[in-house]
Tab-separated table of N, CA and C in Angstrom:
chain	number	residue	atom	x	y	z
A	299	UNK	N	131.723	79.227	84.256
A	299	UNK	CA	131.852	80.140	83.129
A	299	UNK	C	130.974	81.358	83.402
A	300	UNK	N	131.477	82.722	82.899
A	300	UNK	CA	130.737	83.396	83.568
A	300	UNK	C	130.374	84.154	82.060
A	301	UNK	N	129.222	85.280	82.207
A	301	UNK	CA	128.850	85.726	80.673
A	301	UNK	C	129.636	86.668	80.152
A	302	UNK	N	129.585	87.082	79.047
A	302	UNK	CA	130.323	88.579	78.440
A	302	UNK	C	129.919	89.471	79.582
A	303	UNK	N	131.029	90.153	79.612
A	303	UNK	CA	130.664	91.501	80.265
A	303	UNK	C	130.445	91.269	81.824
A	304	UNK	N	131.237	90.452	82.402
A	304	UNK	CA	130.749	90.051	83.828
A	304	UNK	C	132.276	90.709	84.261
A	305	UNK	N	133.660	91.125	83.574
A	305	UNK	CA	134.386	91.726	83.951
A	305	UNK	C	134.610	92.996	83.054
A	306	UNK	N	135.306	94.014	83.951
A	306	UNK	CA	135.420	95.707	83.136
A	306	UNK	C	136.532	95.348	82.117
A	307	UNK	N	136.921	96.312	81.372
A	307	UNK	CA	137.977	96.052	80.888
A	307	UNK	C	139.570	96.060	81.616
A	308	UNK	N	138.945	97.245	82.571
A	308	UNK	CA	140.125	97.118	83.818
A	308	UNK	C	140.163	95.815	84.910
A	309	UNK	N	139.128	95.380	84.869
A	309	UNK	CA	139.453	94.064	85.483
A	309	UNK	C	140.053	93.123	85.034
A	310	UNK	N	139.741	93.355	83.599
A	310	UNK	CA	140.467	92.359	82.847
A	310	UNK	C	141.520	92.184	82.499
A	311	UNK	N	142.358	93.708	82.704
A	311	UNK	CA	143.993	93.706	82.531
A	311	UNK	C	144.472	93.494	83.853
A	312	UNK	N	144.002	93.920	84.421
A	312	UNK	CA	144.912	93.560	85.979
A	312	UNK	C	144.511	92.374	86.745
A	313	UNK	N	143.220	91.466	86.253
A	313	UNK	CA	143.742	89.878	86.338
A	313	UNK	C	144.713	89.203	85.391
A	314	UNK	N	144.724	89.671	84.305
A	314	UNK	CA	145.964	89.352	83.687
A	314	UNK	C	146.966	89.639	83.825
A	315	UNK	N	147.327	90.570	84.484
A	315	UNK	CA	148.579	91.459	85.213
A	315	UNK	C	149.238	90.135	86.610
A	316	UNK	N	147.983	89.795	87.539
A	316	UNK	CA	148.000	89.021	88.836
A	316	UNK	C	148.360	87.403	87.998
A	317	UNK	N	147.543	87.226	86.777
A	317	UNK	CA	148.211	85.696	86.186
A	317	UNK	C	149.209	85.511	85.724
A	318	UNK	N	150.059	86.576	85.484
A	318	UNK	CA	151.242	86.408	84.930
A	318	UNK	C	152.704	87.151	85.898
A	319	UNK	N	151.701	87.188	87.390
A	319	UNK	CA	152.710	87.777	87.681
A	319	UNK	C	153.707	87.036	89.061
A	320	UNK	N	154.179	86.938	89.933
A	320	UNK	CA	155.251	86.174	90.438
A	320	UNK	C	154.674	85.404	91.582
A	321	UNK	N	153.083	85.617	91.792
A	321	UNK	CA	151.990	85.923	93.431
A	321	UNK	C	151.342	84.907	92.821
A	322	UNK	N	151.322	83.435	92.611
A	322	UNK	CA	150.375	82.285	92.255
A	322	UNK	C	149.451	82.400	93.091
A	323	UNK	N	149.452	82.190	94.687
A	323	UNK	CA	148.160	82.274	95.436
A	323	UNK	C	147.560	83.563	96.113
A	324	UNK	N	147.873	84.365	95.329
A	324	UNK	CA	147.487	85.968	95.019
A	324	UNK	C	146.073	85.433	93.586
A	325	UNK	N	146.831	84.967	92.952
A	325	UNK	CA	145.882	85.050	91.757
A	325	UNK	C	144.613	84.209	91.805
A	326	UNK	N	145.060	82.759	92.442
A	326	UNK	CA	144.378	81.820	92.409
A	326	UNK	C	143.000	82.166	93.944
A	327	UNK	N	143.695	83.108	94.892
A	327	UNK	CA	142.756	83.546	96.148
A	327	UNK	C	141.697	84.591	95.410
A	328	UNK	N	142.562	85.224	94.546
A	328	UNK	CA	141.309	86.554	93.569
A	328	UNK	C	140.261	85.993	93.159
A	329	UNK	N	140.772	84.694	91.867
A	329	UNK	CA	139.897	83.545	90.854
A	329	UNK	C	138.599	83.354	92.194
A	330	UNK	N	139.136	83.055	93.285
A	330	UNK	CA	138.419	82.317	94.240
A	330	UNK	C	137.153	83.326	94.740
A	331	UNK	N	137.956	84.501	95.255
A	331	UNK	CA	137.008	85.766	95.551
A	331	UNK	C	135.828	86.061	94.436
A	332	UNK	N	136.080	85.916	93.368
A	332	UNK	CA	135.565	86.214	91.827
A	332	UNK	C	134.344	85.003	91.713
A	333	UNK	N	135.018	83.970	92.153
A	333	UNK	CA	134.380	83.053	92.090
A	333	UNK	C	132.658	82.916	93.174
A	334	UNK	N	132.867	83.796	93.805
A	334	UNK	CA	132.452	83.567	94.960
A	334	UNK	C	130.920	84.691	94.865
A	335	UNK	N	131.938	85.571	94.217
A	335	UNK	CA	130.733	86.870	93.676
A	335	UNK	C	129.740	86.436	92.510
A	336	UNK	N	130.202	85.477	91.921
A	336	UNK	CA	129.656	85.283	90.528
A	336	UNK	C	128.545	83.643	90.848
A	337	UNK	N	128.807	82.988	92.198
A	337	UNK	CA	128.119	82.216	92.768
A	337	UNK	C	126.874	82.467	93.445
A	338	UNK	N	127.512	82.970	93.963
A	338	UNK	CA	126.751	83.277	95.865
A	338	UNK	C	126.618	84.783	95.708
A	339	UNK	N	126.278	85.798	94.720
A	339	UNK	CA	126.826	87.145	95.184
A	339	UNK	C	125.826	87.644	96.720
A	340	UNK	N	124.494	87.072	97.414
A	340	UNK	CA	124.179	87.619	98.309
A	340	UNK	C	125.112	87.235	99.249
A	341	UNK	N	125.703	85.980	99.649
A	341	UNK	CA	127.317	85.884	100.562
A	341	UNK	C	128.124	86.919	100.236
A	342	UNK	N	128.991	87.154	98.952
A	342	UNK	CA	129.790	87.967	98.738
A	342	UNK	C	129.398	89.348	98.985
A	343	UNK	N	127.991	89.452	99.038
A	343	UNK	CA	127.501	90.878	99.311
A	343	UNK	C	127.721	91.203	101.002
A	344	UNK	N	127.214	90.237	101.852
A	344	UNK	CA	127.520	90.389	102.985
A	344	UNK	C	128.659	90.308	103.724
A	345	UNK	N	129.790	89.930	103.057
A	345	UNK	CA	131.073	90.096	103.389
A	345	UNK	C	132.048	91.394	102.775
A	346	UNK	N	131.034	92.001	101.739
A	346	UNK	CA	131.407	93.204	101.471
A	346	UNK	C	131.558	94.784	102.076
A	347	UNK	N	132.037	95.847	101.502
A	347	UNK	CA	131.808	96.931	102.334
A	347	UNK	C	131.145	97.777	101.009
A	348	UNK	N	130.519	98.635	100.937
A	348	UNK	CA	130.345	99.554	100.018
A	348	UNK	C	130.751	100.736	100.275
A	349	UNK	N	131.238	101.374	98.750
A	349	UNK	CA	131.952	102.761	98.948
A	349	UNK	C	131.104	103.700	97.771
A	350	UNK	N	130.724	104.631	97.688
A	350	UNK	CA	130.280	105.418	96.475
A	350	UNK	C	131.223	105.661	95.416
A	351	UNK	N	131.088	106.070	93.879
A	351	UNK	CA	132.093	106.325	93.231
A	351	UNK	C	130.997	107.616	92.266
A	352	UNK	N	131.698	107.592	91.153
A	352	UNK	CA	131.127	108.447	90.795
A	352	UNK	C	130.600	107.888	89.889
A	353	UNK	N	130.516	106.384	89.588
A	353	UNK	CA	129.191	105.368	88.876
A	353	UNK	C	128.675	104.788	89.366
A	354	UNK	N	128.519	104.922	90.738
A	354	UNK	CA	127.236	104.568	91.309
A	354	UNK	C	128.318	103.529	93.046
A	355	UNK	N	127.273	103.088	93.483
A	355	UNK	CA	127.742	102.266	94.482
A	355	UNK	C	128.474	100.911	93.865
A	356	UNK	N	129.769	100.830	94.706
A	356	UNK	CA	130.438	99.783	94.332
A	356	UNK	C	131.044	98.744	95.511
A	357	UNK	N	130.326	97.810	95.546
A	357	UNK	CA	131.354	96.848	96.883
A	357	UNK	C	132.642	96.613	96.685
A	358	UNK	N	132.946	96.421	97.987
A	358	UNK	CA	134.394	96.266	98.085
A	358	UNK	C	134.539	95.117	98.778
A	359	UNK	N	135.016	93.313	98.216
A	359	UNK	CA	135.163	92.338	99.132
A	359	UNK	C	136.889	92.101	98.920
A	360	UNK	N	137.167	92.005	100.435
A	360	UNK	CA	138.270	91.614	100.572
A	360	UNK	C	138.660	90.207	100.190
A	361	UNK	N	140.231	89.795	99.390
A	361	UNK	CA	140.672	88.755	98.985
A	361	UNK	C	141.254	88.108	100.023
A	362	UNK	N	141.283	87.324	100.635
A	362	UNK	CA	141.038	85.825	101.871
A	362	UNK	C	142.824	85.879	101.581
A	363	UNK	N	143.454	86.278	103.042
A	363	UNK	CA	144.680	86.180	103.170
A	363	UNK	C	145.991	86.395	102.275
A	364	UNK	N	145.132	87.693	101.792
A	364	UNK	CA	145.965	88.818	100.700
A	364	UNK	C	145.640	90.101	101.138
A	365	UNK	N	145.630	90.750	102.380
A	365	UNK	CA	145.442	91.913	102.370
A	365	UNK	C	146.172	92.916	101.858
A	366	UNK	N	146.299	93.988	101.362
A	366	UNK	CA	145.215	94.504	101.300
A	366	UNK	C	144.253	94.695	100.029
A	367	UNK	N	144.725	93.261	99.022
A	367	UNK	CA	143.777	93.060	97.821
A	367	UNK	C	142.417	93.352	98.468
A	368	UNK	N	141.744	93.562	97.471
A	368	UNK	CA	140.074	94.074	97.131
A	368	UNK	C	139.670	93.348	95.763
A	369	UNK	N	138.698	93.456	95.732
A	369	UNK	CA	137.765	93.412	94.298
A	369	UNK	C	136.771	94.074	94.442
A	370	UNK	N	137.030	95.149	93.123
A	370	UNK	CA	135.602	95.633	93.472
A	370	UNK	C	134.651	95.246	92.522
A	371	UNK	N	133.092	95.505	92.654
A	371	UNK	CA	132.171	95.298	91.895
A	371	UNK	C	130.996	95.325	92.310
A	372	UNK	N	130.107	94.796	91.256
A	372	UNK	CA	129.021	95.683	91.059
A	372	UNK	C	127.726	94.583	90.800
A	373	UNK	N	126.465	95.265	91.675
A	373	UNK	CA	125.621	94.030	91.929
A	373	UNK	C	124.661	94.009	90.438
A	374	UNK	N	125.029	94.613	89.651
A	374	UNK	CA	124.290	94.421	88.174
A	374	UNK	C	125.192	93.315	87.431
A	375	UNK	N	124.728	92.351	87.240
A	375	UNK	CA	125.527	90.353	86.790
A	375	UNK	C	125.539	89.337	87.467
A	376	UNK	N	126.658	90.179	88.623
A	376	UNK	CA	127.323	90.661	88.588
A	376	UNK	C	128.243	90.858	88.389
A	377	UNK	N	129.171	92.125	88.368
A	377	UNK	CA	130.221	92.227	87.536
A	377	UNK	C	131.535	92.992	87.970
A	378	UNK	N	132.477	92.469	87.638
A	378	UNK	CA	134.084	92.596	88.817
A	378	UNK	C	134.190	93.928	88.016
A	379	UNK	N	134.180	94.987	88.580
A	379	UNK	CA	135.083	96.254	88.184
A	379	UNK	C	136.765	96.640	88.239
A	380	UNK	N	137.390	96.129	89.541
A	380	UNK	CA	138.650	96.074	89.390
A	380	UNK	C	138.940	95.262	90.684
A	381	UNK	N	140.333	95.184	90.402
A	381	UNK	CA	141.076	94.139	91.246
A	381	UNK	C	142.521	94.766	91.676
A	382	UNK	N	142.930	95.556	93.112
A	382	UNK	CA	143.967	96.198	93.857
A	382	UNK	C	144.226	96.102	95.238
A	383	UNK	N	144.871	96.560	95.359
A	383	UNK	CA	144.987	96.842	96.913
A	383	UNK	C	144.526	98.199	97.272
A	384	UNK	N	143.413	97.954	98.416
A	384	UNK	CA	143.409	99.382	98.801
A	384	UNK	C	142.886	98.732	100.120
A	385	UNK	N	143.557	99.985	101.323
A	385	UNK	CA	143.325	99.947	102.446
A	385	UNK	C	141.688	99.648	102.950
């Protein structure tokens, strides 16, 4: 269980977007990625990349045999900012 506020609000529609949508081990590899940040985030940190935004630094860990899913987020929780594909 993770606390309030450990996902954006945009994370939160577009995991709901991935649970309801036709990609079961799309969703369930994300849960897993998510899972992983909200565990272990110094692992998830080191398997990450960081990119700047214009709220500050945000990692980018890739989702485990879904390329080119991402999650991004943020080492304050920590907390999933969004969930896409990007190169």
């Amino acid at each position: 269980m993770t606390a309030d506020g450990a996902y954006s609000e945009i994370a939160d529609e577009q995991l709901d977007a991935l649970e309801t949508g036709p990609d079961v081990d799309l969703y369930n590899a994300v849960l897993d990625a998510c899972e992983l940040i909200f565990r272990l985030p110094e692992r998830a940190q080191f398997l990450s990349t960081a990119i700047t935004t214009t709220d500050g630094i945000r990692l980018r860990l890739p989702v485990a045999g879904h390329a080119p899913y991402k999650i991004f987020w943020s080492t304050e929780g920590p907390r999933i900012e969004a969930v896409f594909p990007h190169p």
